[in-house]
Tab-separated table of C-alpha atoms and ligand atoms in Angstrom:
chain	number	residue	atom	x	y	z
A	24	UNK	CA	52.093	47.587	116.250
A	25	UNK	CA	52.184	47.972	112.508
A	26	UNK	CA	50.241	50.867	110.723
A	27	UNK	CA	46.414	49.094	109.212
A	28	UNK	CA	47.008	49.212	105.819
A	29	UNK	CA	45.105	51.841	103.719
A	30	UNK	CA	43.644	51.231	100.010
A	31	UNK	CA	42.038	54.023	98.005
A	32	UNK	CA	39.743	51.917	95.947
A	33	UNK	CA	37.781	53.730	92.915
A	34	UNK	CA	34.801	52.921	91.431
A	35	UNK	CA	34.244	50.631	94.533
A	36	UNK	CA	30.136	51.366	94.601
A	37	UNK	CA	29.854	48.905	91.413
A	38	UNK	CA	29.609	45.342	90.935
A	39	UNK	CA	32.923	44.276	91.167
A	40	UNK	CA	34.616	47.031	93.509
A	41	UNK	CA	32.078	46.771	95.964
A	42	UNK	CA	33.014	42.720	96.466
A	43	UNK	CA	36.352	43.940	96.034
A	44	UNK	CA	35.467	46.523	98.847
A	45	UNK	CA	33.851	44.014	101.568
A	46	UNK	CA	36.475	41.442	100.720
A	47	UNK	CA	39.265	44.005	101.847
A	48	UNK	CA	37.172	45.006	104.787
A	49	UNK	CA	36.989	41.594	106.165
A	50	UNK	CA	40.787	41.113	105.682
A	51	UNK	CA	41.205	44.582	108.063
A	52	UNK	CA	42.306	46.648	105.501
A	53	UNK	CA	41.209	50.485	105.495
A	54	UNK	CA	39.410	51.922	102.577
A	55	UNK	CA	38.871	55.118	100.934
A	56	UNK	CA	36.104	54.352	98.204
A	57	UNK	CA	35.951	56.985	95.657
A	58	UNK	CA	32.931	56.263	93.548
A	59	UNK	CA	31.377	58.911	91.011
A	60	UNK	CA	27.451	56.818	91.398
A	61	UNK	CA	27.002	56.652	87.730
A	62	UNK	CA	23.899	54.568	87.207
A	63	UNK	CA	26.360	51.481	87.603
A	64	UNK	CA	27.211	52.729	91.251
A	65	UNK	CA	24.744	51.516	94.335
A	66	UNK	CA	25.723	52.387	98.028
A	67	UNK	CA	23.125	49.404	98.890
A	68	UNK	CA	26.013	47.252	97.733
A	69	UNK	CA	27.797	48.580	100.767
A	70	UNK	CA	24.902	48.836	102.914
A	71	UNK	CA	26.554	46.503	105.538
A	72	UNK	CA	29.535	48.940	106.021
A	73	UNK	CA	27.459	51.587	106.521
A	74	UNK	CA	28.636	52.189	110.176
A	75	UNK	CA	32.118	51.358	109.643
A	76	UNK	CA	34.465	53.952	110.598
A	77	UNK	CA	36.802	52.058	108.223
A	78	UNK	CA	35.242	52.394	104.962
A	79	UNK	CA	35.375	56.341	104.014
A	80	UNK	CA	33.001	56.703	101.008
A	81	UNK	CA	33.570	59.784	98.662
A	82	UNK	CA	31.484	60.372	95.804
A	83	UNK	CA	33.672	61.721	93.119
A	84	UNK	CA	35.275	61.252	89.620
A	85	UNK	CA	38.617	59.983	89.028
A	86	UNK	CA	39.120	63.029	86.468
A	87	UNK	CA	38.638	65.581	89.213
A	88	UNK	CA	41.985	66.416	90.046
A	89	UNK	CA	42.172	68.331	93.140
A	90	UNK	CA	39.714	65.882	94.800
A	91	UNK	CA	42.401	62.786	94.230
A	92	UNK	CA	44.893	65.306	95.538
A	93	UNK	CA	43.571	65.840	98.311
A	94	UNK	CA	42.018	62.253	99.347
A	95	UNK	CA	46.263	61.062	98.864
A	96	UNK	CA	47.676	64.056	101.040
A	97	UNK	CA	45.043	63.412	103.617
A	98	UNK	CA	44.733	59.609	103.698
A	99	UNK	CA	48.305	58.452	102.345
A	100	UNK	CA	47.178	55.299	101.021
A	101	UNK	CA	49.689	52.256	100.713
A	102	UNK	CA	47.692	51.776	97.207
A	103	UNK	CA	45.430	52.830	94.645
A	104	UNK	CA	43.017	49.885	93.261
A	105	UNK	CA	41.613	51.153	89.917
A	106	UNK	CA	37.929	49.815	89.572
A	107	UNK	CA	36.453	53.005	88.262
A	108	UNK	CA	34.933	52.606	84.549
A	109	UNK	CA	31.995	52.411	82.106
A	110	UNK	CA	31.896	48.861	82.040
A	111	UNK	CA	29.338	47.698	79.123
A	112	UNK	CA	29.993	46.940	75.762
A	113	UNK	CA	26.444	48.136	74.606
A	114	UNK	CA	26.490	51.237	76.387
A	115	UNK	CA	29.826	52.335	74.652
A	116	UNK	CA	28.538	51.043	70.941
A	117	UNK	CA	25.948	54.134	71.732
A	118	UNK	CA	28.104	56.487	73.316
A	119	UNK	CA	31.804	55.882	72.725
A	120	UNK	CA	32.754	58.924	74.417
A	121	UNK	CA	31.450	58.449	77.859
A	122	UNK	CA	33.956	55.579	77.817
A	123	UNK	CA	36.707	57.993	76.613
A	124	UNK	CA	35.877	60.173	79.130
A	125	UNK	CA	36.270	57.559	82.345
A	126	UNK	CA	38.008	55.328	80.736
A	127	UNK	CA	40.793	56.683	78.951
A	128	UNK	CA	40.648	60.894	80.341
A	129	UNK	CA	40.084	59.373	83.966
A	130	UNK	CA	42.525	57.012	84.055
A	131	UNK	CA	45.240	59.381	82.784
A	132	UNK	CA	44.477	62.071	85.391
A	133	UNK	CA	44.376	59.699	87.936
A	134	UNK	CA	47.931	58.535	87.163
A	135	UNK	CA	49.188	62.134	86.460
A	136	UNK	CA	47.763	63.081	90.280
A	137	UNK	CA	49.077	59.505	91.813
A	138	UNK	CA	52.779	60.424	90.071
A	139	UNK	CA	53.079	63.246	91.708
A	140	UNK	CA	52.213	62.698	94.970
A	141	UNK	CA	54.386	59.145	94.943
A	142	UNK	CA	57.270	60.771	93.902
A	143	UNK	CA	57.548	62.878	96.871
A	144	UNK	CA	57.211	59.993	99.260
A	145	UNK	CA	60.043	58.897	101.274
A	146	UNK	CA	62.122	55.949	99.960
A	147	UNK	CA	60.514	53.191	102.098
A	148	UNK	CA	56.819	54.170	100.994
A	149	UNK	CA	58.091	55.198	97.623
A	150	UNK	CA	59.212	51.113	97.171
A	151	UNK	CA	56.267	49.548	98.576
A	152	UNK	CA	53.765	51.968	97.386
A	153	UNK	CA	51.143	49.643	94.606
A	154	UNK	CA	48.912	51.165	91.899
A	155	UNK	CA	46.652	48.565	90.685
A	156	UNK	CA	44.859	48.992	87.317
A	157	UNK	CA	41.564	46.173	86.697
A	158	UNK	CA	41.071	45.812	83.154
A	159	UNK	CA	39.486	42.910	81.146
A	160	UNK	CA	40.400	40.247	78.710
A	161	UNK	CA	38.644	42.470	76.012
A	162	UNK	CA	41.785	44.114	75.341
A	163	UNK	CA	42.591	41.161	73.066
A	164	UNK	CA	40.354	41.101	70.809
A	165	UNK	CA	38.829	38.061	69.628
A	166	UNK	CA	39.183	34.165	69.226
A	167	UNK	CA	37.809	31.811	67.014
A	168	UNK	CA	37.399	27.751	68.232
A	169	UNK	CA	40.383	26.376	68.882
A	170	UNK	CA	42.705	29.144	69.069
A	171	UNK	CA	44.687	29.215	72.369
A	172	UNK	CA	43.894	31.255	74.869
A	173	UNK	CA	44.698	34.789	75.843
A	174	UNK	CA	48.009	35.472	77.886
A	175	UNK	CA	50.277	38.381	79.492
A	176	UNK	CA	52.005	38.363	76.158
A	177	UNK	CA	49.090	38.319	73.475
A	178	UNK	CA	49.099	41.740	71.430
A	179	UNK	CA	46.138	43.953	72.102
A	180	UNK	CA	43.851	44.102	69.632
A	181	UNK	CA	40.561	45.997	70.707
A	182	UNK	CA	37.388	45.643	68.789
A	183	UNK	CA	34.780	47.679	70.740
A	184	UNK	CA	34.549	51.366	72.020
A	185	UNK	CA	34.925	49.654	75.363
A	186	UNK	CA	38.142	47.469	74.668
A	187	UNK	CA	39.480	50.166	73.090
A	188	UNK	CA	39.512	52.697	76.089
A	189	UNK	CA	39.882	49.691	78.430
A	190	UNK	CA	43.032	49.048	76.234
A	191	UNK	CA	44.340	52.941	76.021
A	192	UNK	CA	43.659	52.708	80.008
A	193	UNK	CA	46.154	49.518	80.303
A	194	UNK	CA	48.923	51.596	77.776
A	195	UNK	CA	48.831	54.714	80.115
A	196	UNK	CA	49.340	52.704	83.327
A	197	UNK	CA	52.360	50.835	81.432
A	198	UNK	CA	53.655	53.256	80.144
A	199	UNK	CA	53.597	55.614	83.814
A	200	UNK	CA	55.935	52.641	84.742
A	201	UNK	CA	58.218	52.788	82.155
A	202	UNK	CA	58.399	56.276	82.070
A	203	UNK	CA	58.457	57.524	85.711
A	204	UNK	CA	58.749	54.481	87.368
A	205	UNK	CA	55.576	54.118	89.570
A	206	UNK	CA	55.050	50.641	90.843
A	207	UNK	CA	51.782	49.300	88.597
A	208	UNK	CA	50.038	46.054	88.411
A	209	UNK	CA	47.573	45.265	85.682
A	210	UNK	CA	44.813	42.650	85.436
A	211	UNK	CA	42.894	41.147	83.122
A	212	UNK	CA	40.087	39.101	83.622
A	213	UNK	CA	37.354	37.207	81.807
A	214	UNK	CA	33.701	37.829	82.218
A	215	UNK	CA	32.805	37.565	86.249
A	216	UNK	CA	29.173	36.989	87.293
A	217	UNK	CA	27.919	37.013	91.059
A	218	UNK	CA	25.680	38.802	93.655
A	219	UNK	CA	24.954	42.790	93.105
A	220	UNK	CA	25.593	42.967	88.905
A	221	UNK	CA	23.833	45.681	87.289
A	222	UNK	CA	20.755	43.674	85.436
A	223	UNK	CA	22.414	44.725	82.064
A	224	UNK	CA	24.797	42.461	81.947
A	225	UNK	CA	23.891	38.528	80.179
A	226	UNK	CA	23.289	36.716	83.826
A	227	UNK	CA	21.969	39.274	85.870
A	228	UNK	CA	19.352	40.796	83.198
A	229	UNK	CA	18.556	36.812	82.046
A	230	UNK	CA	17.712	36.147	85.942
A	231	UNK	CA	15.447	38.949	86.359
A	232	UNK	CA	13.884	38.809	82.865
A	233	UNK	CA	13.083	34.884	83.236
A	234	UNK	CA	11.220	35.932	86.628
A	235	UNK	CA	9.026	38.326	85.276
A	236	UNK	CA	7.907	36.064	82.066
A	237	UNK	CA	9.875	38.628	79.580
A	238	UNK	CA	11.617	37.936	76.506
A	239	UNK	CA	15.403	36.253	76.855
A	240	UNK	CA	17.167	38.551	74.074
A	241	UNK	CA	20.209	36.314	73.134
A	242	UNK	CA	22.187	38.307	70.281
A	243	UNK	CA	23.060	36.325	67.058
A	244	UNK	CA	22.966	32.486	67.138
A	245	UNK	CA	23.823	32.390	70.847
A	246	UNK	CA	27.471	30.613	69.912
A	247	UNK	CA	29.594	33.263	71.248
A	248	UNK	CA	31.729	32.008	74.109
A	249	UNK	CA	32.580	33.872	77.045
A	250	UNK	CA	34.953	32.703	79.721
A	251	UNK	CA	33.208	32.822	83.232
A	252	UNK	CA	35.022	33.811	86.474
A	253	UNK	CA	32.749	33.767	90.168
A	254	UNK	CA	32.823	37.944	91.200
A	255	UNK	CA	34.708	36.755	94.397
A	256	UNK	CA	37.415	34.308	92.870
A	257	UNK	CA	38.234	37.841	90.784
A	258	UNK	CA	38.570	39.864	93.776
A	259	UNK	CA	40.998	37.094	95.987
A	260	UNK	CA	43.013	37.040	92.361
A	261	UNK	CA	43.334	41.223	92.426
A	262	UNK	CA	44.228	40.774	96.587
A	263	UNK	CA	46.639	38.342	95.400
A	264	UNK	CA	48.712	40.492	93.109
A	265	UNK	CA	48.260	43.293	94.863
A	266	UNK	CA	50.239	41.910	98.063
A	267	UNK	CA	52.813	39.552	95.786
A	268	UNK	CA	52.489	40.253	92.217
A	269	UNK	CA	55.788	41.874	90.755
A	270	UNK	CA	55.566	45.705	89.431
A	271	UNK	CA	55.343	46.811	86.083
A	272	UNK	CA	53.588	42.592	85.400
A	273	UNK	CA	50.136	42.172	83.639
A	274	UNK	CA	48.489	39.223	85.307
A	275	UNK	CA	45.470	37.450	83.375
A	276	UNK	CA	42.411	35.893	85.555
A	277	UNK	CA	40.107	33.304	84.763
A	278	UNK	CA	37.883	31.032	85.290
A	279	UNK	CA	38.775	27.758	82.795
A	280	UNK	CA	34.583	28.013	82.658
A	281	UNK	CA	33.838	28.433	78.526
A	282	UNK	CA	30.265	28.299	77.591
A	283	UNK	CA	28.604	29.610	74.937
A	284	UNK	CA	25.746	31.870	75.500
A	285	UNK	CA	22.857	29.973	74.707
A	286	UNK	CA	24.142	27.233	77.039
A	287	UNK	CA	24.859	29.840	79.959
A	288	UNK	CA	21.171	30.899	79.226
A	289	UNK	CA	19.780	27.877	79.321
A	290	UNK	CA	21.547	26.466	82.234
A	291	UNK	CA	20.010	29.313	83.955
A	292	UNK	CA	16.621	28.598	82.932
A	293	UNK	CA	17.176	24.918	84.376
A	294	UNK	CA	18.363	26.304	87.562
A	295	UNK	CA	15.307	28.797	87.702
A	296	UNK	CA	12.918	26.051	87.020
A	297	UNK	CA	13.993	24.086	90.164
A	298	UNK	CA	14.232	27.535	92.342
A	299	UNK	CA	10.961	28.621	91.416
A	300	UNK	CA	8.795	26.168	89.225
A	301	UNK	CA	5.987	27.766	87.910
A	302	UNK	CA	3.842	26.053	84.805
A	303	UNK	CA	5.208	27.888	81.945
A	304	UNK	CA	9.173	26.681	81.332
A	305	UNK	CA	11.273	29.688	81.363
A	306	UNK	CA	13.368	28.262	78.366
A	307	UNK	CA	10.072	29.307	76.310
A	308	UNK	CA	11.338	33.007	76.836
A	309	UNK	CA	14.551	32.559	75.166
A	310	UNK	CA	14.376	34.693	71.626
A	311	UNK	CA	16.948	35.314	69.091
A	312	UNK	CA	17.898	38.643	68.222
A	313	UNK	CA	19.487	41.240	66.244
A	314	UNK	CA	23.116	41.089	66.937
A	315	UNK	CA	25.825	43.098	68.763
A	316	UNK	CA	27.363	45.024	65.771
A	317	UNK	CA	31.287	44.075	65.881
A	318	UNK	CA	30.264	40.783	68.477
A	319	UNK	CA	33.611	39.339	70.101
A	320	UNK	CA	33.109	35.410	68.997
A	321	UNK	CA	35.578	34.227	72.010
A	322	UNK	CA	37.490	34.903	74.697
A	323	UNK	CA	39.551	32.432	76.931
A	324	UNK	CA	42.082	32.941	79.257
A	325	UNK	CA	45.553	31.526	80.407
A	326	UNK	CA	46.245	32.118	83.810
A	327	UNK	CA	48.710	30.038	84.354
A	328	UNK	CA	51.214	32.693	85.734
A	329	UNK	CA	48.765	33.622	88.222
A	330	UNK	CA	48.235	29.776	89.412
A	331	UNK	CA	52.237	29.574	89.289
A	332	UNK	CA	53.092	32.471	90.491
A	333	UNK	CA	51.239	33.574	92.889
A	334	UNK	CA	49.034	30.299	93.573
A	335	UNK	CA	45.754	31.293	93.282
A	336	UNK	CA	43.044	28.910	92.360
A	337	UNK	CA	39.222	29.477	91.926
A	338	UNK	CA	36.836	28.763	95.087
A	339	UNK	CA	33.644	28.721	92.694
A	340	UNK	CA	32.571	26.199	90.229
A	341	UNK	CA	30.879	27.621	87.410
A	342	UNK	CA	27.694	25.170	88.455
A	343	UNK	CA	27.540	25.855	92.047
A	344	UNK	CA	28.324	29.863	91.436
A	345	UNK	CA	25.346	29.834	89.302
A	346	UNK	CA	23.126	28.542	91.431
A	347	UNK	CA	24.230	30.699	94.397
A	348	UNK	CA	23.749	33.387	92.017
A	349	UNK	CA	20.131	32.573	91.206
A	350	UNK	CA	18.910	32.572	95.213
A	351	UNK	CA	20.932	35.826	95.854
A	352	UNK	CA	18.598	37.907	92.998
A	353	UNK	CA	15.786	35.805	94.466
A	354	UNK	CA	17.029	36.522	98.294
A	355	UNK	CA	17.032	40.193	97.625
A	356	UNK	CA	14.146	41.834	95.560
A	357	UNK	CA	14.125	44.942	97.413
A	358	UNK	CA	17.798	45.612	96.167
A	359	UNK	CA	16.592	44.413	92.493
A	360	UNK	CA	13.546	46.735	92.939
A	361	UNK	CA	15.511	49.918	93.516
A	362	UNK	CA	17.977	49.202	90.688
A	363	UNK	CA	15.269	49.501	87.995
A	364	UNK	CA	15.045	52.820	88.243
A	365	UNK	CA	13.238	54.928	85.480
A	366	UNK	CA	16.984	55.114	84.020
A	367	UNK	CA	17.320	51.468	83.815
A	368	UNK	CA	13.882	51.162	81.996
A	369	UNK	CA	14.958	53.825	79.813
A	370	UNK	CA	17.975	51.989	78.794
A	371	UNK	CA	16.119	48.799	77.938
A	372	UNK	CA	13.873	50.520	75.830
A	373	UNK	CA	17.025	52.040	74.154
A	374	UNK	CA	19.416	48.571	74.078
A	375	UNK	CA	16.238	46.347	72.701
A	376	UNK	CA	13.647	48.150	71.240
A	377	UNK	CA	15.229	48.067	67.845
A	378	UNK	CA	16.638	44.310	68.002
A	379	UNK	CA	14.478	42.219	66.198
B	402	NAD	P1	30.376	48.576	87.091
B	402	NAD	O1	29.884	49.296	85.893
B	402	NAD	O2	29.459	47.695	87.847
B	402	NAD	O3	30.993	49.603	88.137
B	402	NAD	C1	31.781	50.700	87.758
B	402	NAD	C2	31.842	51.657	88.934
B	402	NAD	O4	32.678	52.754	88.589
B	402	NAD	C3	30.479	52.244	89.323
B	402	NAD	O5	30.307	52.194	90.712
B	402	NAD	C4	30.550	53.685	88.822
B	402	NAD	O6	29.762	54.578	89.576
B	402	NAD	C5	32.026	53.974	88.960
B	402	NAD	N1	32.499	55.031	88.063
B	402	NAD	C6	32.232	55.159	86.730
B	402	NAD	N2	32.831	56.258	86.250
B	402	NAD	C7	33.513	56.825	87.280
B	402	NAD	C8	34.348	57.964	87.392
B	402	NAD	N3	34.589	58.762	86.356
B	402	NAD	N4	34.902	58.236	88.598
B	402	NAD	C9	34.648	57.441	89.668
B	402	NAD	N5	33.855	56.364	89.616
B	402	NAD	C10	33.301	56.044	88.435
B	402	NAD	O7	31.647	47.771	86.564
B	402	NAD	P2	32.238	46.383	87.057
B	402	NAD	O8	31.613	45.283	86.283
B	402	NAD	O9	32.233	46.339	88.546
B	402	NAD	O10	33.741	46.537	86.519
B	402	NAD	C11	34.730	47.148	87.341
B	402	NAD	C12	36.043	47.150	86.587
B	402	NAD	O11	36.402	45.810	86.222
B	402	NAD	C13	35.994	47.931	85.269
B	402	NAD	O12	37.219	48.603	85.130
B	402	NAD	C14	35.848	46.869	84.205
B	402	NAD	O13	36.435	47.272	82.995
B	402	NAD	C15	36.627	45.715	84.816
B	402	NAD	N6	36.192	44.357	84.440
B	402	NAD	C16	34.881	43.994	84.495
B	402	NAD	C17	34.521	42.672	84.191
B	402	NAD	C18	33.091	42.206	84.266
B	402	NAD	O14	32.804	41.078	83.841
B	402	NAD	N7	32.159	42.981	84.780
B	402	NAD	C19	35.503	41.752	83.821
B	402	NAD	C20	36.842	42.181	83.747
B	402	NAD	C21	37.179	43.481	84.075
B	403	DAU	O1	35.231	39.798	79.283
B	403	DAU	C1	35.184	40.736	80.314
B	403	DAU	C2	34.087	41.723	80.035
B	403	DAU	O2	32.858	41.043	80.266
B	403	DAU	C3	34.164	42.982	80.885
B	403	DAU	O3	35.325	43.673	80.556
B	403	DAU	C4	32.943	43.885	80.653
B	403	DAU	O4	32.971	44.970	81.540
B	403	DAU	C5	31.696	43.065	80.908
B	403	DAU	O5	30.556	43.837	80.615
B	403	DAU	C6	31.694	41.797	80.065
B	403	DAU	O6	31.548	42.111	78.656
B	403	DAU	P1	30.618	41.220	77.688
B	403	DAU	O7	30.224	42.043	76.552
B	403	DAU	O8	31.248	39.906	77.425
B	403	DAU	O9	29.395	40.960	78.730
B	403	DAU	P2	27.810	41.022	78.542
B	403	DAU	O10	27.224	40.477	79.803
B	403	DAU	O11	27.330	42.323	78.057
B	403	DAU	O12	27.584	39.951	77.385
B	403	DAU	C7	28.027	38.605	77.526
B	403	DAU	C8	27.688	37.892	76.230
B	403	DAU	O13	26.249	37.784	76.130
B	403	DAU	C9	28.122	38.625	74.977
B	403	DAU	O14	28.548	37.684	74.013
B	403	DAU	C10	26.863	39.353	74.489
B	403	DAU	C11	25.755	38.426	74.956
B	403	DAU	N1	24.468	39.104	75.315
B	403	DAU	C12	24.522	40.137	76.190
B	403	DAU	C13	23.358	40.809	76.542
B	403	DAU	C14	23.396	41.976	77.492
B	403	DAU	C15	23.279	38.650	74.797
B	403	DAU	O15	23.247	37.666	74.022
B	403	DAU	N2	22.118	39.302	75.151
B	403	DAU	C16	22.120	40.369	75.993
B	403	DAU	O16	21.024	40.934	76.254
């Protein structure tokens, strides 16, 4: 019988790890979740693994050296899946160095630590060893209508704190291939929305604002377009190139689903009024506010050499997502509840206080 395969997974407590997490779970697959539980980080995300001798959680940073050391000598993963980051674009406008910190620092010990312990592998493990960076389609920069869309070879051109350490992340993990040789993947995807998303971000906060009769802050005009990708299509994409994508390859994911904000926003509305009609029509909520300083007009994504390459295709319509999406945050109020802590209340104060 064949060894189960092992993943350490970072950062797998957040939104996107955590899917990333169950998803590997359910294909067999053992996992070694490091996770530092920064406010983005939830163990109630993994709250059905919780008696699985298969998922080994570890609260820890990526930067802390000795600790990746000694999770690779002990465990011997087949893979490292990079998930671990300060994710939001506001957050790093206000404090640009907590992003340089995880994002850029992190990354680079991580590598440094994963180098070493690769290189003294034996051949076979040495060859099909995998160290999988997630990054985003921020790393770009930003499009105007009618451009064409981002791909593998489109020169980086960062525009926010959080692009820019996303971006110095992706340069590191290239550059650890060219340079040493370890077997990296990168991937960049477009926005991804779905079950368990910190209420920061535009969908989840919109949901849980429309519910409680609170203002719908949309920054600008509401024109900027976003490309929208279901949390789950991005984590059978990352599976994807993990088990056939070729090393030292960026792949880009997406979800052909471009909308601008105001529509997203008020498709959500719709959708709420059907869930849960009430009298007043959610849409009402919707105001216009002070915008994000340095706002990204577009992204869009080619993914055409994931499709042809690798033959991955979205599960999710944008439409159907959205709805499913709606009647999880309504399905699970108690998980809602305990993510608006005092710290999340302090943040809103922080992010939209000042936005008129
Ligand atoms: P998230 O903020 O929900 O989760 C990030 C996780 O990383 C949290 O659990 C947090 O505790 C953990 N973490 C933060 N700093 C850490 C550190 N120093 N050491 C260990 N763990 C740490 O973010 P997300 O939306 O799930 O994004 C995950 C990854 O995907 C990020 O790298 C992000 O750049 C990328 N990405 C996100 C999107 C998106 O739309 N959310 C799209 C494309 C790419
Ligand atoms: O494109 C991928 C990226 O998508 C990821 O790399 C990031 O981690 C993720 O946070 C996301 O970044 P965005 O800045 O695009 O996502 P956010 O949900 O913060 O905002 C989406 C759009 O909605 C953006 O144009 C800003 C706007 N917005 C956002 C918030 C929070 C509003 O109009 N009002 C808001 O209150």
């Amino acid at each position: 019988m064949s060894k189960q395969q092992c993943l350490l997974v970072t950062g797998g407590a957040g939104f996107i790890g955590s899917c990333f997490v169950l998803q590997s779970r359910q294909r067999g697959l053992r996992v070694i979740n490091l996770d530092k539980l920064t406010y983005a980080g939830n163990l109630e995300n993994l709250a059905s693994l919780s008696s699985d001798p298969d998922h080994i959680f570890v609260q820890g940073d990526i930067g802390n050296a000795e600790l990746i050391q000694w999770l690779l000598g002990h465990y011997e993963p087949d893979a490292v899946v990079n998930f671990a980051a300060e994710s939001h674009v506001d957050r790093s406008i206000l404090d640009p160095e907590a992003f340089v910190r995880t994002n850029v620092l992190g990354t680079s010990t991580l590598l440094r630590v994963v180098k070493n312990w690769w290189s003294c592998l034996d051949d076979a493990k040495r060859a099909s060893f995998r160290f999988l960076h997630i990054s985003t389609d921020e790393v770009f920069g930003a499009l105007q209508p009618g451009d064409p869309a981002f791909c593998e070879t489109t020169p980086y051109s960062p525009n926010s704190p959080y692009s820019a350490s996303k971006a110095a992340s992706d340069h590191l993990v290239r550059a650890f291939h060219e340079t040493y040789g370890l077997p990296v993947l990168i991937t960049n995807c477009s926005n991804n929305y779905g079950p368990r998303q910190f209420p920061e971000k535009l969908i989840s906060l919109m949901i849980l604002n429309a519910l409680e009769g609170k203002p719908l802050p949309v920054y600008g005009t509401g024109s900027n377009i976003r490309d929208w990708l279901h949390v789950e299509d991005h984590c059978a994409a990352i599976a994807l190139v993990l088990e056939q994508g070729r090393t030292g390859e960026s792949y880009n994911i997406g979800g052909h689903s471009e909308r601008t904000n105001l529509e997203v926003v008020q498709t959500l509305c719709a959708i709420l009024q059907e869930e849960v009609p009430c009298e007043r029509r959610y849409a009402d909520q919707i105001r216009f506010v002070t915008d994000r300083p340095g706002h990204d007009f577009r992204y869009a994504i080619d993914c055409r050499k994931l499709e042809q390459e690798l033959g991955w295709k979205p599960v999710h319509s944008f439409a159907s997502g959205l709805k499913e999406t709606v009647r999880w945050y309504l399905a699970h109020r108690e998980w809602v509840e305990h993510v608006r802590s005092g710290a999340y209340r302090d943040w809103m104060v922080r992010n939209y206080a000042d936005r008129v």
